[in-house]
Amino acid sequence: MIKIAKNQSLLCVTIRGFKSAVTKFANKNKIEFEWQTRFHDHIIRNQNEMNRIADYILNNPSTWDSDCFNEKYTL
């Protein structure tokens, strides 16, 4: 767990830098863009998790209108 915790810090720095760079690029190029406000960070630990998450990413757009986390469409 200590090794994971140390790597997680580096991962957080990497993600923060990536998000900052993407935001700056979007602003500079007048691209309408914003990051999702609610998200769940998760370290993928094995191939089964990777497959499940990849499936979710591929199928999520087709179910987004009825997703309970889509605030635009919740009552």
Short mmCIF file of C-alpha atoms in Angstrom, two decimals:
data_model
loop_
_atom_site.label_atom_id
_atom_site.label_comp_id
_atom_site.label_asym_id
_atom_site.label_seq_id
_atom_site.Cartn_x
_atom_site.Cartn_y
_atom_site.Cartn_z
CA MET A 1 0.00 0.00 0.00
CA ILE A 2 2.92 2.37 0.67
CA LYS A 3 4.12 1.93 -2.91
CA ILE A 4 0.61 2.65 -4.24
CA ALA A 5 0.27 5.73 -2.02
CA LYS A 6 3.59 7.15 -3.26
CA ASN A 7 2.63 6.51 -6.88
CA GLN A 8 -0.80 8.01 -6.33
CA SER A 9 0.83 11.32 -5.41
CA LEU A 10 2.74 11.29 -8.68
CA LEU A 11 -0.44 10.34 -10.50
CA CYS A 12 -2.29 13.28 -8.95
CA VAL A 13 0.45 15.67 -10.07
CA THR A 14 0.34 14.21 -13.58
CA ILE A 15 -3.46 14.44 -13.83
CA ARG A 16 -3.46 18.00 -12.46
CA GLY A 17 -0.86 19.01 -15.07
CA PHE A 18 -2.79 17.33 -17.87
CA LYS A 19 -6.06 18.99 -16.89
CA SER A 20 -4.33 22.36 -16.62
CA ALA A 21 -2.74 22.00 -20.06
CA VAL A 22 -6.04 20.95 -21.69
CA THR A 23 -7.90 23.85 -20.04
CA LYS A 24 -5.27 26.38 -21.16
CA PHE A 25 -5.35 25.00 -24.72
CA ALA A 26 -9.16 25.19 -24.83
CA ASN A 27 -9.17 28.75 -23.49
CA LYS A 28 -6.42 29.90 -25.86
CA ASN A 29 -8.26 28.42 -28.86
CA LYS A 30 -11.71 29.60 -27.75
CA ILE A 31 -12.99 26.04 -27.44
CA GLU A 32 -16.04 25.70 -25.22
CA PHE A 33 -14.95 23.21 -22.62
CA GLU A 34 -15.31 22.33 -18.96
CA TRP A 35 -14.31 19.40 -16.81
CA GLN A 36 -16.95 17.17 -15.26
CA THR A 37 -17.49 18.43 -11.71
CA ARG A 38 -18.17 15.05 -10.12
CA PHE A 39 -15.91 12.14 -10.87
CA HIS A 40 -14.40 9.12 -9.18
CA ASP A 41 -10.65 8.52 -9.26
CA HIS A 42 -9.76 4.86 -9.29
CA ILE A 43 -6.50 2.99 -9.79
CA ILE A 44 -7.12 0.08 -12.16
CA ARG A 45 -5.64 -2.97 -10.48
CA ASN A 46 -6.25 -5.85 -12.89
CA GLN A 47 -7.44 -6.82 -16.36
CA ASN A 48 -11.03 -7.52 -15.24
CA GLU A 49 -11.36 -3.96 -13.89
CA MET A 50 -9.82 -2.62 -17.09
CA ASN A 51 -12.34 -4.54 -19.21
CA ARG A 52 -15.30 -3.41 -17.07
CA ILE A 53 -14.23 0.24 -17.22
CA ALA A 54 -13.53 0.10 -20.97
CA ASP A 55 -17.01 -1.37 -21.51
CA TYR A 56 -18.54 1.42 -19.41
CA ILE A 57 -16.69 4.09 -21.41
CA LEU A 58 -17.77 2.60 -24.74
CA ASN A 59 -21.43 2.17 -23.76
CA ASN A 60 -21.97 5.22 -21.56
CA PRO A 61 -22.78 7.72 -24.37
CA SER A 62 -25.71 5.62 -25.56
CA THR A 63 -27.28 5.58 -22.09
CA TRP A 64 -26.35 9.08 -20.92
CA ASP A 65 -29.79 10.64 -21.45
CA SER A 66 -31.28 8.29 -18.87
CA ASP A 67 -28.30 8.19 -16.48
CA CYS A 68 -29.10 9.27 -12.92
CA PHE A 69 -25.91 11.36 -12.84
CA ASN A 70 -26.92 13.43 -15.86
CA GLU A 71 -28.27 16.52 -14.11
CA LYS A 72 -29.77 17.99 -17.28
CA TYR A 73 -32.30 15.18 -17.48
CA THR A 74 -33.00 14.33 -13.86
CA LEU A 75 -36.27 15.57 -12.41
#
